[in-house]
mmCIF file of C-alpha atoms in Angstrom:
data_model
loop_
_atom_site.group_PDB
_atom_site.id
_atom_site.type_symbol
_atom_site.label_atom_id
_atom_site.label_comp_id
_atom_site.label_asym_id
_atom_site.label_seq_id
_atom_site.Cartn_x
_atom_site.Cartn_y
_atom_site.Cartn_z
ATOM 1 C CA MET S 1 -0.292 0.410 -0.113
ATOM 2 C CA LYS S 2 1.321 4.058 -1.075
ATOM 3 C CA VAL S 3 1.982 5.689 2.026
ATOM 4 C CA LEU S 4 3.090 9.483 2.238
ATOM 5 C CA VAL S 5 5.245 10.566 4.522
ATOM 6 C CA ALA S 6 5.287 14.343 5.193
ATOM 7 C CA GLU S 7 8.096 14.909 7.612
ATOM 8 C CA ASP S 8 10.083 18.172 7.361
ATOM 9 C CA GLU S 9 12.836 17.129 9.634
ATOM 10 C CA ILE S 10 15.217 14.536 7.814
ATOM 11 C CA ILE S 11 16.438 12.433 10.616
ATOM 12 C CA SER S 12 12.515 11.452 11.357
ATOM 13 C CA GLN S 13 11.851 11.608 7.484
ATOM 14 C CA LYS S 14 14.455 8.626 7.123
ATOM 15 C CA VAL S 15 13.434 6.654 10.091
ATOM 16 C CA LEU S 16 10.419 6.233 9.151
ATOM 17 C CA GLU S 17 10.878 5.608 5.340
ATOM 18 C CA THR S 18 13.096 2.851 6.765
ATOM 19 C CA LEU S 19 10.683 1.122 8.665
ATOM 20 C CA LEU S 20 7.897 1.724 6.218
ATOM 21 C CA LYS S 21 9.842 0.004 3.315
ATOM 22 C CA GLU S 22 10.996 -2.552 5.653
ATOM 23 C CA ARG S 23 7.440 -3.747 6.393
ATOM 24 C CA GLY S 24 6.490 -3.617 2.657
ATOM 25 C CA TYR S 25 4.650 -0.213 2.085
ATOM 26 C CA GLU S 26 5.084 1.695 -0.855
ATOM 27 C CA VAL S 27 6.880 5.274 0.246
ATOM 28 C CA ILE S 28 6.371 9.093 -0.971
ATOM 29 C CA ILE S 29 8.208 11.510 0.715
ATOM 30 C CA ALA S 30 6.969 15.297 1.067
ATOM 31 C CA SER S 31 9.319 17.798 2.820
ATOM 32 C CA ASN S 32 6.450 20.025 3.454
ATOM 33 C CA GLY S 33 2.492 20.877 3.493
ATOM 34 C CA LYS S 34 2.390 22.446 -0.172
ATOM 35 C CA GLU S 35 4.329 19.407 -1.419
ATOM 36 C CA ALA S 36 1.832 16.624 0.551
ATOM 37 C CA TRP S 37 -0.852 18.742 -1.022
ATOM 38 C CA GLU S 38 0.483 18.258 -4.393
ATOM 39 C CA ILE S 39 1.225 14.736 -4.110
ATOM 40 C CA ILE S 40 -2.619 14.147 -2.542
ATOM 41 C CA GLN S 41 -4.372 16.107 -5.383
ATOM 42 C CA SER S 42 -2.412 13.378 -8.278
ATOM 43 C CA ASP S 43 -4.100 11.036 -9.936
ATOM 44 C CA ASP S 44 -2.991 8.022 -8.073
ATOM 45 C CA PRO S 45 -2.754 9.854 -4.241
ATOM 46 C CA PRO S 46 -1.592 7.324 -1.039
ATOM 47 C CA LYS S 47 -3.979 6.009 0.787
ATOM 48 C CA ILE S 48 -2.529 7.158 3.971
ATOM 49 C CA VAL S 49 -0.543 9.762 5.167
ATOM 50 C CA LEU S 50 1.369 10.755 8.112
ATOM 51 C CA LEU S 51 1.062 13.953 8.584
ATOM 52 C CA ASP S 52 3.534 16.166 10.441
ATOM 53 C CA TRP S 53 1.827 18.762 12.173
ATOM 54 C CA MET S 54 4.341 21.673 12.042
ATOM 55 C CA MET S 55 5.524 22.004 8.471
ATOM 56 C CA PRO S 56 6.910 24.766 6.316
ATOM 57 C CA GLU S 57 4.736 26.333 3.254
ATOM 58 C CA MET S 58 1.700 24.539 4.674
ATOM 59 C CA ASP S 59 1.009 23.187 8.425
ATOM 60 C CA GLY S 60 -0.789 19.240 8.864
ATOM 61 C CA ILE S 61 -3.972 20.858 10.043
ATOM 62 C CA GLU S 62 -4.489 23.229 7.262
ATOM 63 C CA VAL S 63 -3.563 20.037 4.706
ATOM 64 C CA CYS S 64 -5.983 18.122 6.872
ATOM 65 C CA LYS S 65 -8.488 20.903 6.266
ATOM 66 C CA LEU S 66 -8.146 20.623 2.310
ATOM 67 C CA VAL S 67 -8.201 16.816 2.053
ATOM 68 C CA ARG S 68 -11.610 16.869 3.726
ATOM 69 C CA GLU S 69 -12.839 19.432 1.743
ATOM 70 C CA LEU S 70 -12.369 17.609 -1.618
ATOM 71 C CA LYS S 71 -14.875 14.701 -0.458
ATOM 72 C CA ARG S 72 -12.841 12.688 -3.289
ATOM 73 C CA GLU S 73 -12.949 8.850 -3.065
ATOM 74 C CA PRO S 74 -10.973 6.564 -2.707
ATOM 75 C CA TYR S 75 -10.845 7.855 1.106
ATOM 76 C CA ILE S 76 -7.151 8.821 2.515
ATOM 77 C CA TYR S 77 -6.653 7.816 5.124
ATOM 78 C CA ILE S 78 -4.772 10.366 7.611
ATOM 79 C CA ILE S 79 -2.495 10.146 11.159
ATOM 80 C CA LEU S 80 -1.117 13.315 12.510
ATOM 81 C CA LEU S 81 2.348 13.583 13.755
ATOM 82 C CA THR S 82 3.121 15.566 16.490
ATOM 83 C CA VAL S 83 4.724 16.957 19.546
ATOM 84 C CA LYS S 84 1.595 18.183 21.013
ATOM 85 C CA SER S 85 0.295 16.332 23.515
ATOM 86 C CA GLU S 86 -2.448 18.640 25.451
ATOM 87 C CA THR S 87 -6.244 17.270 24.762
ATOM 88 C CA MET S 88 -7.253 21.092 23.005
ATOM 89 C CA ASP S 89 -4.091 19.548 20.789
ATOM 90 C CA ILE S 90 -5.946 16.913 19.552
ATOM 91 C CA VAL S 91 -9.468 17.920 19.604
ATOM 92 C CA THR S 92 -8.237 20.170 17.062
ATOM 93 C CA GLY S 93 -5.925 17.867 15.411
ATOM 94 C CA LEU S 94 -8.673 15.575 15.241
ATOM 95 C CA GLU S 95 -11.373 18.135 14.086
ATOM 96 C CA SER S 96 -9.482 19.198 10.970
ATOM 97 C CA GLY S 97 -10.022 15.795 9.712
ATOM 98 C CA ALA S 98 -7.389 13.643 11.279
ATOM 99 C CA ASP S 99 -8.444 9.689 11.333
ATOM 100 C CA ASP S 100 -5.693 9.245 14.311
ATOM 101 C CA TYR S 101 -3.035 11.115 16.208
ATOM 102 C CA ILE S 102 0.463 10.304 17.255
ATOM 103 C CA LEU S 103 2.861 11.874 19.526
ATOM 104 C CA LYS S 104 6.526 12.498 18.756
ATOM 105 C CA PRO S 105 8.750 10.643 19.924
ATOM 106 C CA PHE S 106 6.560 7.669 18.573
ATOM 107 C CA LYS S 107 7.247 3.981 19.251
ATOM 108 C CA ILE S 108 7.785 2.292 16.297
ATOM 109 C CA ASP S 109 5.089 -0.871 17.662
ATOM 110 C CA GLU S 110 2.606 1.857 18.121
ATOM 111 C CA LEU S 111 3.247 3.138 14.499
ATOM 112 C CA MET S 112 2.524 0.199 12.759
ATOM 113 C CA VAL S 113 -0.419 -1.150 14.852
ATOM 114 C CA ARG S 114 -1.956 2.349 14.036
ATOM 115 C CA LEU S 115 -0.823 1.466 10.045
ATOM 116 C CA ARG S 116 -2.410 -1.747 10.164
ATOM 117 C CA ALA S 117 -5.814 -0.198 11.667
ATOM 118 C CA GLY S 118 -5.998 1.973 8.581
ATOM 119 C CA GLN S 119 -5.149 -0.256 6.468
ATOM 120 C CA ARG S 120 -7.898 -2.327 7.387
ATOM 121 C CA ILE S 121 -10.328 0.468 6.816
ATOM 122 C CA ILE S 122 -8.889 1.579 4.182
ATOM 123 C CA ASN S 123 -9.376 -2.221 2.473
ATOM 124 C CA LEU S 124 -12.877 -2.261 3.910
ATOM 125 C CA GLN S 125 -14.385 1.002 2.256
ATOM 126 C CA GLU S 126 -13.244 -0.038 -0.848
ATOM 127 C CA GLU S 127 -14.572 -3.413 -0.546
ATOM 128 C CA LEU S 128 -18.333 -1.256 0.033
ATOM 129 C CA ILE S 129 -17.312 1.006 -2.952
ATOM 130 C CA ALA S 130 -17.027 -1.879 -5.220
ATOM 131 C CA THR S 131 -20.197 -3.390 -4.013
ATOM 132 C CA ARG S 132 -21.908 -0.131 -4.262
ATOM 133 C CA GLU S 133 -20.658 0.486 -8.099
ATOM 134 C CA ALA S 134 -21.394 -3.270 -8.678
ATOM 135 C CA LEU S 135 -25.067 -2.309 -7.400
ATOM 136 C CA ARG S 136 -25.299 0.538 -8.905
ATOM 137 C CA ASP S 137 -24.660 -1.164 -12.744
ATOM 138 C CA LEU S 138 -26.661 -3.847 -11.703
ATOM 139 C CA ALA S 139 -29.340 -1.572 -11.475
ATOM 140 C CA ALA S 140 -28.720 0.182 -14.580
ATOM 141 C CA ARG S 141 -28.528 -2.300 -16.780
ATOM 142 C CA ASP S 142 -31.409 -4.955 -18.340
ATOM 143 C CA GLY S 143 -32.031 -7.865 -16.137
ATOM 144 C CA LEU S 144 -32.217 -10.593 -19.128
ATOM 145 C CA THR S 145 -29.610 -8.854 -21.941
ATOM 146 C CA LYS S 146 -27.324 -7.011 -19.607
ATOM 147 C CA VAL S 147 -27.018 -3.894 -21.430
ATOM 148 C CA TRP S 148 -28.428 -0.565 -20.664
ATOM 149 C CA ASN S 149 -31.707 -0.451 -19.968
ATOM 150 C CA HIS S 150 -34.208 2.465 -21.357
ATOM 151 C CA TYR S 151 -33.718 4.983 -18.371
ATOM 152 C CA THR S 152 -30.203 4.480 -18.469
ATOM 153 C CA ILE S 153 -29.674 4.783 -22.557
ATOM 154 C CA TRP S 154 -31.694 8.158 -22.920
ATOM 155 C CA GLU S 155 -29.527 9.320 -19.865
ATOM 156 C CA MET S 156 -26.646 8.619 -22.066
ATOM 157 C CA LEU S 157 -28.000 10.037 -25.265
ATOM 158 C CA ASN S 158 -28.715 13.283 -23.581
ATOM 159 C CA ILE S 159 -25.563 13.516 -22.371
ATOM 160 C CA GLU S 160 -23.871 12.739 -25.855
ATOM 161 C CA LEU S 161 -26.098 15.035 -27.325
ATOM 162 C CA ASN S 162 -24.799 17.701 -25.209
ATOM 163 C CA ARG S 163 -20.961 17.044 -25.570
ATOM 164 C CA SER S 164 -21.444 17.159 -29.346
ATOM 165 C CA ARG S 165 -22.797 19.917 -28.877
ATOM 166 C CA ARG S 166 -20.472 21.686 -27.176
ATOM 167 C CA LEU S 167 -17.186 19.946 -28.975
ATOM 168 C CA LYS S 168 -18.899 20.426 -32.268
ATOM 169 C CA ARG S 169 -18.947 17.126 -33.296
ATOM 170 C CA PRO S 170 -20.988 14.291 -35.090
ATOM 171 C CA LEU S 171 -23.533 11.843 -32.923
ATOM 172 C CA SER S 172 -25.636 9.030 -34.336
ATOM 173 C CA VAL S 173 -28.543 6.886 -33.298
ATOM 174 C CA ILE S 174 -29.818 3.742 -34.340
ATOM 175 C CA MET S 175 -33.035 2.142 -33.569
ATOM 176 C CA CYS S 176 -33.528 -1.476 -34.160
ATOM 177 C CA ASP S 177 -35.867 -4.521 -33.525
ATOM 178 C CA ILE S 178 -35.964 -8.405 -34.437
ATOM 179 C CA ASP S 179 -38.603 -8.746 -37.014
ATOM 180 C CA HIS S 180 -41.723 -10.942 -36.436
ATOM 181 C CA PHE S 181 -40.106 -11.494 -32.924
ATOM 182 C CA LYS S 182 -43.919 -11.986 -31.137
ATOM 183 C CA LEU S 183 -44.287 -15.009 -34.330
ATOM 184 C CA ILE S 184 -40.401 -16.071 -31.902
ATOM 185 C CA ASN S 185 -42.793 -15.955 -28.881
ATOM 186 C CA ASP S 186 -46.034 -17.499 -29.664
ATOM 187 C CA THR S 187 -44.737 -20.066 -31.852
ATOM 188 C CA TYR S 188 -41.681 -21.044 -29.121
ATOM 189 C CA GLY S 189 -41.982 -19.845 -25.904
ATOM 190 C CA HIS S 190 -40.877 -16.889 -24.353
ATOM 191 C CA ILE S 191 -37.986 -18.827 -22.761
ATOM 192 C CA ILE S 192 -36.323 -19.716 -26.308
ATOM 193 C CA GLY S 193 -37.871 -15.653 -27.075
ATOM 194 C CA ASP S 194 -35.456 -14.658 -24.410
ATOM 195 C CA LEU S 195 -32.269 -16.720 -25.510
ATOM 196 C CA VAL S 196 -33.260 -15.498 -29.119
ATOM 197 C CA LEU S 197 -33.046 -11.513 -27.410
ATOM 198 C CA GLN S 198 -29.847 -13.062 -25.877
ATOM 199 C CA GLU S 199 -28.316 -14.182 -28.425
ATOM 200 C CA THR S 200 -28.766 -11.360 -30.573
ATOM 201 C CA VAL S 201 -27.798 -8.730 -28.542
ATOM 202 C CA LYS S 202 -24.446 -10.837 -28.531
ATOM 203 C CA ARG S 203 -24.453 -9.883 -32.494
ATOM 204 C CA LEU S 204 -25.081 -6.813 -32.286
ATOM 205 C CA LYS S 205 -22.726 -5.773 -29.404
ATOM 206 C CA ALA S 206 -19.887 -8.341 -31.774
ATOM 207 C CA GLY S 207 -20.398 -5.520 -34.783
ATOM 208 C CA LEU S 208 -19.734 -2.335 -33.014
ATOM 209 C CA ARG S 209 -16.854 -0.336 -31.468
ATOM 210 C CA ILE S 210 -15.928 -0.975 -27.402
ATOM 211 C CA TYR S 211 -17.209 1.891 -26.546
ATOM 212 C CA THR S 212 -20.333 2.445 -28.115
ATOM 213 C CA GLU S 213 -23.356 2.742 -26.221
ATOM 214 C CA ILE S 214 -26.237 0.186 -26.884
ATOM 215 C CA GLY S 215 -29.630 -0.231 -24.297
ATOM 216 C CA ARG S 216 -32.785 -2.150 -24.529
ATOM 217 C CA TYR S 217 -35.218 0.495 -25.082
ATOM 218 C CA GLY S 218 -38.156 -2.125 -24.687
ATOM 219 C CA GLY S 219 -39.196 -5.540 -25.545
ATOM 220 C CA ASP S 220 -37.328 -6.205 -28.507
ATOM 221 C CA GLU S 221 -35.992 -2.986 -29.326
ATOM 222 C CA PHE S 222 -32.470 -1.666 -29.340
ATOM 223 C CA LEU S 223 -31.222 1.803 -29.264
ATOM 224 C CA ILE S 224 -27.198 2.224 -30.258
ATOM 225 C CA ILE S 225 -25.334 5.157 -29.504
ATOM 226 C CA LEU S 226 -22.946 6.077 -32.162
ATOM 227 C CA GLN S 227 -20.078 8.798 -30.601
ATOM 228 C CA GLU S 228 -18.147 10.687 -33.411
ATOM 229 C CA CYS S 229 -19.938 9.061 -36.105
ATOM 230 C CA GLU S 230 -21.313 10.699 -39.344
ATOM 231 C CA HIS S 231 -24.540 9.799 -40.775
ATOM 232 C CA THR S 232 -22.573 7.581 -43.962
ATOM 233 C CA ALA S 233 -20.547 5.751 -41.475
ATOM 234 C CA ALA S 234 -23.531 4.925 -39.259
ATOM 235 C CA ILE S 235 -25.633 3.601 -42.262
ATOM 236 C CA ASN S 236 -22.317 1.335 -42.540
ATOM 237 C CA ILE S 237 -22.518 0.346 -38.944
ATOM 238 C CA ALA S 238 -25.630 -0.856 -39.246
ATOM 239 C CA GLU S 239 -25.369 -3.038 -42.406
ATOM 240 C CA ARG S 240 -22.647 -4.751 -40.572
ATOM 241 C CA ILE S 241 -24.421 -5.144 -37.732
ATOM 242 C CA ARG S 242 -27.934 -6.391 -39.995
ATOM 243 C CA LEU S 243 -25.082 -9.000 -41.443
ATOM 244 C CA SER S 244 -23.670 -10.250 -38.374
ATOM 245 C CA VAL S 245 -27.508 -10.742 -36.681
ATOM 246 C CA ILE S 246 -27.967 -12.666 -39.969
ATOM 247 C CA SER S 247 -25.037 -14.682 -40.116
ATOM 248 C CA THR S 248 -26.450 -17.708 -38.943
ATOM 249 C CA PRO S 249 -29.505 -19.802 -37.502
ATOM 250 C CA ILE S 250 -29.565 -19.031 -33.568
ATOM 251 C CA GLU S 251 -29.079 -22.499 -31.985
ATOM 252 C CA THR S 252 -32.068 -23.237 -29.079
ATOM 253 C CA PRO S 253 -33.307 -26.284 -27.335
ATOM 254 C CA LYS S 254 -36.178 -26.177 -29.798
ATOM 255 C CA GLY S 255 -34.151 -26.171 -32.669
ATOM 256 C CA LYS S 256 -32.523 -23.666 -34.932
ATOM 257 C CA ILE S 257 -33.930 -20.274 -35.630
ATOM 258 C CA ASN S 258 -33.253 -17.657 -38.192
ATOM 259 C CA ILE S 259 -33.937 -14.201 -37.272
ATOM 260 C CA THR S 260 -33.591 -11.013 -39.093
ATOM 261 C CA MET S 261 -33.812 -7.655 -38.173
ATOM 262 C CA SER S 262 -34.887 -3.481 -39.173
ATOM 263 C CA PHE S 263 -32.756 -0.677 -38.641
ATOM 264 C CA GLY S 264 -33.233 3.402 -38.476
ATOM 265 C CA VAL S 265 -30.780 5.555 -38.365
ATOM 266 C CA ALA S 266 -30.371 8.963 -37.108
ATOM 267 C CA SER S 267 -27.545 11.630 -37.410
ATOM 268 C CA GLY S 268 -27.933 15.217 -35.403
ATOM 269 C CA ALA S 269 -24.498 16.516 -36.330
ATOM 270 C CA HIS S 270 -23.803 18.986 -33.769
ATOM 271 C CA ASN S 271 -27.316 20.180 -33.967
ATOM 272 C CA ASP S 272 -28.299 22.987 -31.256
ATOM 273 C CA THR S 273 -31.858 22.508 -31.686
ATOM 274 C CA LEU S 274 -32.398 18.685 -32.265
ATOM 275 C CA SER S 275 -33.080 17.668 -28.939
ATOM 276 C CA ALA S 276 -32.843 13.768 -27.698
ATOM 277 C CA ILE S 277 -36.476 13.267 -28.347
ATOM 278 C CA ASP S 278 -36.445 14.492 -31.952
ATOM 279 C CA LEU S 279 -33.068 11.847 -32.479
ATOM 280 C CA VAL S 280 -35.015 9.065 -31.254
ATOM 281 C CA ASN S 281 -37.969 9.618 -32.822
ATOM 282 C CA THR S 282 -36.650 10.181 -36.600
ATOM 283 C CA ALA S 283 -34.843 7.004 -36.208
ATOM 284 C CA ASP S 284 -37.754 5.487 -35.050
ATOM 285 C CA GLN S 285 -39.620 6.512 -37.859
ATOM 286 C CA ALA S 286 -36.814 5.418 -39.800
ATOM 287 C CA LEU S 287 -37.413 2.074 -38.637
ATOM 288 C CA TYR S 288 -40.993 2.123 -39.002
ATOM 289 C CA ARG S 289 -40.583 2.560 -42.929
ATOM 290 C CA ALA S 290 -37.832 -0.416 -42.830
ATOM 291 C CA LYS S 291 -40.526 -2.717 -41.464
ATOM 292 C CA GLU S 292 -43.373 -1.671 -44.262
ATOM 293 C CA LYS S 293 -40.880 -2.097 -47.072
ATOM 294 C CA GLY S 294 -40.007 -5.402 -46.430
ATOM 295 C CA ARG S 295 -38.316 -5.689 -43.148
ATOM 296 C CA ASN S 296 -34.725 -6.905 -42.501
ATOM 297 C CA ARG S 297 -33.343 -3.811 -44.223
ATOM 298 C CA ILE S 298 -31.719 -0.465 -43.074
ATOM 299 C CA GLU S 299 -33.746 3.121 -43.413
ATOM 300 C CA ALA S 300 -32.210 6.210 -42.895
ATOM 301 C CA ALA S 301 -33.141 9.868 -41.965
ATOM 302 C CA ILE S 302 -33.680 12.542 -44.420
ATOM 303 C CA ASN S 303 -30.577 12.882 -47.049
ATOM 304 C CA SER S 304 -29.754 9.138 -46.418
ATOM 305 C CA THR S 305 -29.405 6.058 -48.838
ATOM 306 C CA PRO S 306 -31.540 3.151 -47.749
ATOM 307 C CA HIS S 307 -30.120 -0.226 -47.796
#
């Protein structure tokens, strides 16, 4: 685990560095409060900080307060080192945001015990964060296909549309659904229908870039967001996906099932007036035209060439 030692006294600094390295810690040294604060703000900050109270540039209390104002994750565990032993000094140190307090000169065994306690707290907090993020991801995904659910894909579309306007970059969407999916459910049952949906999603994703977002819009209909993608390129991607979907029959316990999909493509290339609803409606209308014209095809919005 990475530990920052913020100590301006050279001998104490070297003693702490040696002790910690002998016990397997990765040690970073700061000689004043300002330097410690800069290290803490880095992209990969230490998880535990041994912070001397009295330092030049910025004292330990100031650094503590700034760290807690960050409210960043993962949590940074701070142990304040000081010769101040009065009760009010301890209160001041802890109220500033320190997690623990060790008097100088410190005993090695005591310091190691305090460090291990801090490490346990950091580990527990990381487990909680991982669990929280897993639950958050689970809540954002469709239970059957594991792609984003309706609410989440809408949120993502709004975010990407705002980004495309800000950066004046293109954005396209594809609406697609399985042709005659109701017939599959009626003929083979909903369990087989679910298998067909799952396999279809795998084929959809196989034809997309890793960072392309896809969500289950509803039933057997899916919304695909193509960042940085012009209209013609979006049509080509839709065709690639269509061919991937129809490439081979889907194997099921009730035999092989051939499926096709229809696609509607729309683009909002840094259009300041186009809303997410407008963009999706335009793609949905194109999808409807694809259905009307015989299915297993791509239709695009205005100025596009049907396939």
